[in-house]
PDB file of C-alpha atoms in Angstrom:
ATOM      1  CA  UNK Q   1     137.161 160.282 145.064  1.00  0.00           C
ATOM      2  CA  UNK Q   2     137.227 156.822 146.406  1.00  0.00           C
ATOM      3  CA  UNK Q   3     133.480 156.845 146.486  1.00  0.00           C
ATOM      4  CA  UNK Q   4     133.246 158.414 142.653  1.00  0.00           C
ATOM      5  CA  UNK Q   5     135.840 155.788 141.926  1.00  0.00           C
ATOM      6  CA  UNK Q   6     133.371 152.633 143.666  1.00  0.00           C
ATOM      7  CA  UNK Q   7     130.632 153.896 141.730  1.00  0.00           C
ATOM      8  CA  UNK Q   8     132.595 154.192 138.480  1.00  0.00           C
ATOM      9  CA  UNK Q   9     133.544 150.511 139.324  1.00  0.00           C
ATOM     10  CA  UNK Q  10     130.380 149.529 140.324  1.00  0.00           C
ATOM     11  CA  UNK Q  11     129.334 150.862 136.815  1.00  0.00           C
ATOM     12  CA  UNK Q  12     131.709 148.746 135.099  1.00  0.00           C
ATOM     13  CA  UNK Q  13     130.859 145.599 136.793  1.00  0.00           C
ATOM     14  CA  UNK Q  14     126.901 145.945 135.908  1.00  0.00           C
ATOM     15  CA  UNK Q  15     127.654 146.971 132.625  1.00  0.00           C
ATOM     16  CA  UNK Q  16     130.289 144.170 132.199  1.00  0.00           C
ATOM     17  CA  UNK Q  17     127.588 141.766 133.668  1.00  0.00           C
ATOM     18  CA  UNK Q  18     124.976 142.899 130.967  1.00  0.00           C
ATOM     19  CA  UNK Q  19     127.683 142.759 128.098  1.00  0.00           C
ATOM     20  CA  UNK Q  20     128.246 139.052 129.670  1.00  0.00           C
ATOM     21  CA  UNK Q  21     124.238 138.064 129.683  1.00  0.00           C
ATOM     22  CA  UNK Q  22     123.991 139.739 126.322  1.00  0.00           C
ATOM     23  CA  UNK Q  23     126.420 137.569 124.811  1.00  0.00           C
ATOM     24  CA  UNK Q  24     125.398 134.764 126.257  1.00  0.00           C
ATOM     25  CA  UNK Q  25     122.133 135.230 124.872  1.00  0.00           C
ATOM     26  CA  UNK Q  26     123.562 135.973 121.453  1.00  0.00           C
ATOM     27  CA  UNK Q  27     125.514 132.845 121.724  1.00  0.00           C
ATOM     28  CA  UNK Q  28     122.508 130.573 123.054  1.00  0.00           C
ATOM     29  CA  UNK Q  29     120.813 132.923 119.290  1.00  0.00           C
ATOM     30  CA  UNK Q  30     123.240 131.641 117.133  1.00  0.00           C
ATOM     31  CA  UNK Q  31     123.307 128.012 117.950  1.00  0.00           C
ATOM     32  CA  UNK Q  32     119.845 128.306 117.311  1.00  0.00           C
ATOM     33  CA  UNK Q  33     120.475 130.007 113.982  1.00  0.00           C
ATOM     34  CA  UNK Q  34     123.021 127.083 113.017  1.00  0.00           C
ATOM     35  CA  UNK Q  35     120.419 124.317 113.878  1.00  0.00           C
ATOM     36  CA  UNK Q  36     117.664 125.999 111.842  1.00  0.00           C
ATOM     37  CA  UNK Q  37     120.103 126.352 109.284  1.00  0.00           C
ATOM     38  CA  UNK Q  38     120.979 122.841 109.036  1.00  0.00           C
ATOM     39  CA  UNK Q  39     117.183 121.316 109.503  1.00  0.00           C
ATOM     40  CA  UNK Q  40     116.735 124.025 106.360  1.00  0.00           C
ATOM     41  CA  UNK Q  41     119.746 122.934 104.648  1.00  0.00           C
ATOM     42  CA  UNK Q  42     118.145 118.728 105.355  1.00  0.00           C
ATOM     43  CA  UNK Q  43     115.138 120.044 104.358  1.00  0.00           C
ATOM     44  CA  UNK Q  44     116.634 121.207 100.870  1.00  0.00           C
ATOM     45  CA  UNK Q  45     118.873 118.065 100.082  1.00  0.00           C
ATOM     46  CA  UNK Q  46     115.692 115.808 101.240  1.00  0.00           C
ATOM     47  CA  UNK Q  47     113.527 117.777  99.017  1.00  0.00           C
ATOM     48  CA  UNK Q  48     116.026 117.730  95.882  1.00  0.00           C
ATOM     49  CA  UNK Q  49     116.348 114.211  96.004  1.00  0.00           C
ATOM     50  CA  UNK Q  50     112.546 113.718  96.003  1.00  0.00           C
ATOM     51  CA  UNK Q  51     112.557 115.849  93.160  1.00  0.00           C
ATOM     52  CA  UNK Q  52     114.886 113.883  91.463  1.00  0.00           C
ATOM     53  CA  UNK Q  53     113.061 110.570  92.266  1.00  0.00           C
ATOM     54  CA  UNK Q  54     109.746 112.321  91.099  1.00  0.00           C
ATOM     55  CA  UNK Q  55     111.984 113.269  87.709  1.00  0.00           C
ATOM     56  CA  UNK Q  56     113.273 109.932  86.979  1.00  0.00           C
ATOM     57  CA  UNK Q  57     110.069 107.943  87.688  1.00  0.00           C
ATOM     58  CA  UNK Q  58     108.151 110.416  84.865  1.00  0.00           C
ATOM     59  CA  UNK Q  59     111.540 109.583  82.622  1.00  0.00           C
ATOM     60  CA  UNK Q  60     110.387 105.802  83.332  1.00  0.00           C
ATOM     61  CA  UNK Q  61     106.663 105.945  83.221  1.00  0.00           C
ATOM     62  CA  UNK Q  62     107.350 108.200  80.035  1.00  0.00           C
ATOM     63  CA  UNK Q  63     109.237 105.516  78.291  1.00  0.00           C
ATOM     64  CA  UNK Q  64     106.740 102.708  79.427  1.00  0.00           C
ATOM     65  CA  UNK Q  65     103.527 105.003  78.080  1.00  0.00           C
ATOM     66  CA  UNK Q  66     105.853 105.160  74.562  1.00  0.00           C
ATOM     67  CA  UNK Q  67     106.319 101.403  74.615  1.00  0.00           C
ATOM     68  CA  UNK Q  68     102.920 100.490  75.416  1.00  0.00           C
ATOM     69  CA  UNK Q  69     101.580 102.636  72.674  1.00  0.00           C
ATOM     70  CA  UNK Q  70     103.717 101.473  70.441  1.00  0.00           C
ATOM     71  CA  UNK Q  71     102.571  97.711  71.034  1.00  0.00           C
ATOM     72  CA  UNK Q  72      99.194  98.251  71.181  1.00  0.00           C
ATOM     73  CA  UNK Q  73      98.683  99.414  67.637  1.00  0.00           C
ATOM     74  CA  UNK Q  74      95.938  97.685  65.931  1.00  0.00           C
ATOM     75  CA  UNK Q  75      98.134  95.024  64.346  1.00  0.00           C
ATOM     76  CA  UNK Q  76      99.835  93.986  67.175  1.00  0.00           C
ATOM     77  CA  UNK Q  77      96.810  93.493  69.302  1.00  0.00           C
ATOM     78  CA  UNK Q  78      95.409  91.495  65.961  1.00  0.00           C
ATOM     79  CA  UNK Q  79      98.960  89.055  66.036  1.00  0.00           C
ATOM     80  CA  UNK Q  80      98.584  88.906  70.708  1.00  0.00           C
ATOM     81  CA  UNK Q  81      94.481  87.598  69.480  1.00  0.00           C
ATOM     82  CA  UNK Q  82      96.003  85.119  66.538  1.00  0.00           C
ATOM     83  CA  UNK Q  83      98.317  84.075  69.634  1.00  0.00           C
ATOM     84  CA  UNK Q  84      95.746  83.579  72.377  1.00  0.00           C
ATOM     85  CA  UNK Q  85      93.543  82.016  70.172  1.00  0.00           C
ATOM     86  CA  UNK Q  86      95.413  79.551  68.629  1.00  0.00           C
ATOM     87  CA  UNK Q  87      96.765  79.034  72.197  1.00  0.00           C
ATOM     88  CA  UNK Q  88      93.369  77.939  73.540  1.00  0.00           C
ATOM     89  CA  UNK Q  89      92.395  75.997  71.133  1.00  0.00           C
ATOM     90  CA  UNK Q  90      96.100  73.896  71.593  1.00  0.00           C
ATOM     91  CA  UNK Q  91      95.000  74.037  75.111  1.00  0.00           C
ATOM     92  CA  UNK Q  92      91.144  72.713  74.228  1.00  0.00           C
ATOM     93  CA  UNK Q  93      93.284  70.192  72.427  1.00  0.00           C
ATOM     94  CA  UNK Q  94      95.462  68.533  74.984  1.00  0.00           C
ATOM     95  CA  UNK Q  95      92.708  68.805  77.675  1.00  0.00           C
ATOM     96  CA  UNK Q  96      90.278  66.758  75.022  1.00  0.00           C
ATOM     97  CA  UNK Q  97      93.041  64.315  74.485  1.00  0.00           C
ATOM     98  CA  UNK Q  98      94.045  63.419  78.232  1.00  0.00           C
ATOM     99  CA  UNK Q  99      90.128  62.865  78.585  1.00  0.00           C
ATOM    100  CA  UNK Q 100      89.739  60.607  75.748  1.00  0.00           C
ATOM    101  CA  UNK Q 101      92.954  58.665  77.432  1.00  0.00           C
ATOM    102  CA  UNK Q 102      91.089  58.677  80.647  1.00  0.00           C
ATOM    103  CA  UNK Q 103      88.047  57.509  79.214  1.00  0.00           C
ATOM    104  CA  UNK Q 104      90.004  55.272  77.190  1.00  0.00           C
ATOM    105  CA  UNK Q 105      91.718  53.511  80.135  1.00  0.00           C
ATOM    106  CA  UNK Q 106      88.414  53.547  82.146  1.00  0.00           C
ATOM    107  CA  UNK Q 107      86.771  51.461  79.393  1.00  0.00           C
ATOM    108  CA  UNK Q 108      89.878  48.799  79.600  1.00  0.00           C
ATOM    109  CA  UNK Q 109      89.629  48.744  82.911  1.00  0.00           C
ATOM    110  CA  UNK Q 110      85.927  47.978  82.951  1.00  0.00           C
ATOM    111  CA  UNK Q 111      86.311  45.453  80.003  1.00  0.00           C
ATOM    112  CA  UNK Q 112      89.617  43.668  82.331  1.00  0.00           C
ATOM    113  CA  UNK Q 113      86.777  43.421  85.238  1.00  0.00           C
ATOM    114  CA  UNK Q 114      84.006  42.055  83.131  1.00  0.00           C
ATOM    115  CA  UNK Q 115      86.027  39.303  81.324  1.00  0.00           C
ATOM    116  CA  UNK Q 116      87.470  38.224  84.770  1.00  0.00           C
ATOM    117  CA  UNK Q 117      84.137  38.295  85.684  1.00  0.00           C
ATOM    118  CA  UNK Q 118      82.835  36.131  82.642  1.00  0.00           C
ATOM    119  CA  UNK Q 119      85.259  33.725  83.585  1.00  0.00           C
ATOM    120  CA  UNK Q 120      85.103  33.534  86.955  1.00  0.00           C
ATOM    121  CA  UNK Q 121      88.553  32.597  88.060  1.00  0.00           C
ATOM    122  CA  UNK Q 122      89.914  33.332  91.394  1.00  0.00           C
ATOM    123  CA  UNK Q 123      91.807  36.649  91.200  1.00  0.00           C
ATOM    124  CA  UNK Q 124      95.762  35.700  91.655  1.00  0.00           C
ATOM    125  CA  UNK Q 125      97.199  36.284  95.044  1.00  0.00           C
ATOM    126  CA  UNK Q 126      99.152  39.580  94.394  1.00  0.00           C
ATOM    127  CA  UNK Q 127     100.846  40.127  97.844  1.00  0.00           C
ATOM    128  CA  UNK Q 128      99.362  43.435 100.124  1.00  0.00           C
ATOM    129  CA  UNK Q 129     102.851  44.968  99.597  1.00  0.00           C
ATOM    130  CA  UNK Q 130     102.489  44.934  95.482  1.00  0.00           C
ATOM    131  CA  UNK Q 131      98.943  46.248  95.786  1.00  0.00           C
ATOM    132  CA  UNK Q 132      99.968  48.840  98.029  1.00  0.00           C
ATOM    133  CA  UNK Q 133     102.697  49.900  95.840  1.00  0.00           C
ATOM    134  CA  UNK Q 134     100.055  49.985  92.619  1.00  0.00           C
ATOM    135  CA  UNK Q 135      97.365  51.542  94.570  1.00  0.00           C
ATOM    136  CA  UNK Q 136      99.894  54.650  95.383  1.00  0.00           C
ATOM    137  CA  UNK Q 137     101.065  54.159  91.747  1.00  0.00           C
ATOM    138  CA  UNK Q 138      97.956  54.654  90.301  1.00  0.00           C
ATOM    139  CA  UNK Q 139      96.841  56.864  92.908  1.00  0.00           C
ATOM    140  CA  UNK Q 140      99.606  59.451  92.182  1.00  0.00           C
ATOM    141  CA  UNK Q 141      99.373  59.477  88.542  1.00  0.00           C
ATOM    142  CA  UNK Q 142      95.813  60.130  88.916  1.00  0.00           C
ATOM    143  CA  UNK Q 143      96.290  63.432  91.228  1.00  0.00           C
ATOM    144  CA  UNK Q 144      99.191  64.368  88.983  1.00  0.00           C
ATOM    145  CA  UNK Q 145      96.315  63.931  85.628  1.00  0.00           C
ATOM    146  CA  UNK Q 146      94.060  65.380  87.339  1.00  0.00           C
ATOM    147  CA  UNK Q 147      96.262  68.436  88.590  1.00  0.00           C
ATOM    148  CA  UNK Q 148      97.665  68.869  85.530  1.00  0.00           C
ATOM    149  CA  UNK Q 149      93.833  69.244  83.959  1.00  0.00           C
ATOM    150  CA  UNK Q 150      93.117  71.452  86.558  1.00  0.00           C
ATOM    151  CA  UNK Q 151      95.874  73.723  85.619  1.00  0.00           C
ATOM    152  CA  UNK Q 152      94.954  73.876  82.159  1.00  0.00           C
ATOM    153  CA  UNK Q 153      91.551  74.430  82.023  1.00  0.00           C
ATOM    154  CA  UNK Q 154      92.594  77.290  84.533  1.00  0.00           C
ATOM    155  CA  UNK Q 155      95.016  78.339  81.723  1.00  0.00           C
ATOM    156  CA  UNK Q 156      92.529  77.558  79.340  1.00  0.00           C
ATOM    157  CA  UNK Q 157      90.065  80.264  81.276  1.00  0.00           C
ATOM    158  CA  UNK Q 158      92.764  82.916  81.743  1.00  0.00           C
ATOM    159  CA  UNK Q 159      92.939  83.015  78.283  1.00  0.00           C
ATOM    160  CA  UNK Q 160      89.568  83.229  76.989  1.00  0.00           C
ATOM    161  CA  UNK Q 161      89.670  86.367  79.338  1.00  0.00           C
ATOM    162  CA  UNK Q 162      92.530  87.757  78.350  1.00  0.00           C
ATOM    163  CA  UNK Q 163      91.193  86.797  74.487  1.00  0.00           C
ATOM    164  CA  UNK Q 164      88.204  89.200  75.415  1.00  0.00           C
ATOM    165  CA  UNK Q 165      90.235  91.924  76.879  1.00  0.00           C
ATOM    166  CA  UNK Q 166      92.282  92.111  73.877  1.00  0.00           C
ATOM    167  CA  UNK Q 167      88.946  92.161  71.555  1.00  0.00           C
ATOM    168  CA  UNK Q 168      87.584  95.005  73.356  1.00  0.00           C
ATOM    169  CA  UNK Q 169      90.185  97.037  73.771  1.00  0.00           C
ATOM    170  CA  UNK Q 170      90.109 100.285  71.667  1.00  0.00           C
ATOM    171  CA  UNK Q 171      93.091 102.720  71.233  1.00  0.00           C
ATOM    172  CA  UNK Q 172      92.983 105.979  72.944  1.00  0.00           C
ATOM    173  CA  UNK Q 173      92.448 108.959  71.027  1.00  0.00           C
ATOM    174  CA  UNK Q 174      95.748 110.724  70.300  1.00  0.00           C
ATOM    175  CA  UNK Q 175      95.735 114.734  70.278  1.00  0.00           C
ATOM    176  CA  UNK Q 176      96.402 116.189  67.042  1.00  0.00           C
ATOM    177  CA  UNK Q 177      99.700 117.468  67.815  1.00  0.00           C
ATOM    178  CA  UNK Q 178     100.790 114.141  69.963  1.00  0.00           C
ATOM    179  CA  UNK Q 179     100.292 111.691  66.378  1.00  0.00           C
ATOM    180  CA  UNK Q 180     103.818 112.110  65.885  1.00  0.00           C
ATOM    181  CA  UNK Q 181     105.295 110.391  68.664  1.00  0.00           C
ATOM    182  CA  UNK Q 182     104.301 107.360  67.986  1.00  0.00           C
TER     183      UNK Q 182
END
């Protein structure tokens, strides 16, 4: 009997010790379970808000499609040419002005030299300080003239392009069920 009963007990305690590893390996199964869960559960959240992104930048580019045929109806693109046009030529304008200053100024200049020439007086001692000061002056005024000339014939060029851009654009062709969103 004591033998039946160390074998009985010896039964218990291997069965005991597999109940033990089994569980331990059902625990170790589950925690895997919950983190696979989770990364799923990320997975959806991450996903949902990309959809929603994805959703709201069609709502935007949508509304921006809408707009943009809406302005670029045959009249509009007529009044943006009128624009451009009468732009440029303002522009032409202003540049030939500033150059018929400069050339202007160039011709006093060269009419100031010749008649102190003709007359052939000593030039007035001006001291180096004062001719500094006049050479920057002048020197300044003539970057800032010739910047701002720069900048509008670059102007000036931008929108001759953008003139011919808007000349040969054409408007898409519209389905015959889409006419009415417009």
């Amino acid at each position: 009997m004591k033998e039946t009963l160390k074998v009985a007990r010896h039964k218990v305690d291997q069965t005991q010790s597999q109940a033990d590893s089994l569980e331990s390996a059902n625990q170790a199964t589950r925690l895997k379970i919950a983190e696979l869960n989770k990364k799923i559960e990320e997975a959806q959240t991450e996903r949902l808000e990309k959809t929603h992104e994805f959703e709201d930048r069609l709502v935007e580019l949508s509304a921006n499609f809408k707009h943009a045929r809406r302005f670029h109806t045959d009249d509009n693109l007529k009044s943006e040419i009128k624009q451009t046009e009468a732009h440029t030529q303002q522009l032409g304008e202003d540049a030939e002005k500033r150059k018929n200053e400069i050339e202007h100024l160039t011709t006093v200049l060269e009419e100031l030299r010749l008649e102190r020439e003709s007359k052939k007086q000593p030039e007035p001692e001006i001291p180096i300080e004062v001719q500094k000061l006049v050479y920057e002056m002048f020197k300044n005024e003539h970057e800032q003239v010739k910047a701002k000339a720069d900048e509008m014939n670059s102007e000036l060029q931008e929108l001759k392009a953008e003139k011919e851009k808007l000349k040969n654009w054409k408007p898409p062709e519209l389905p015959p069920d889409d006419q009415t969103v417009a």
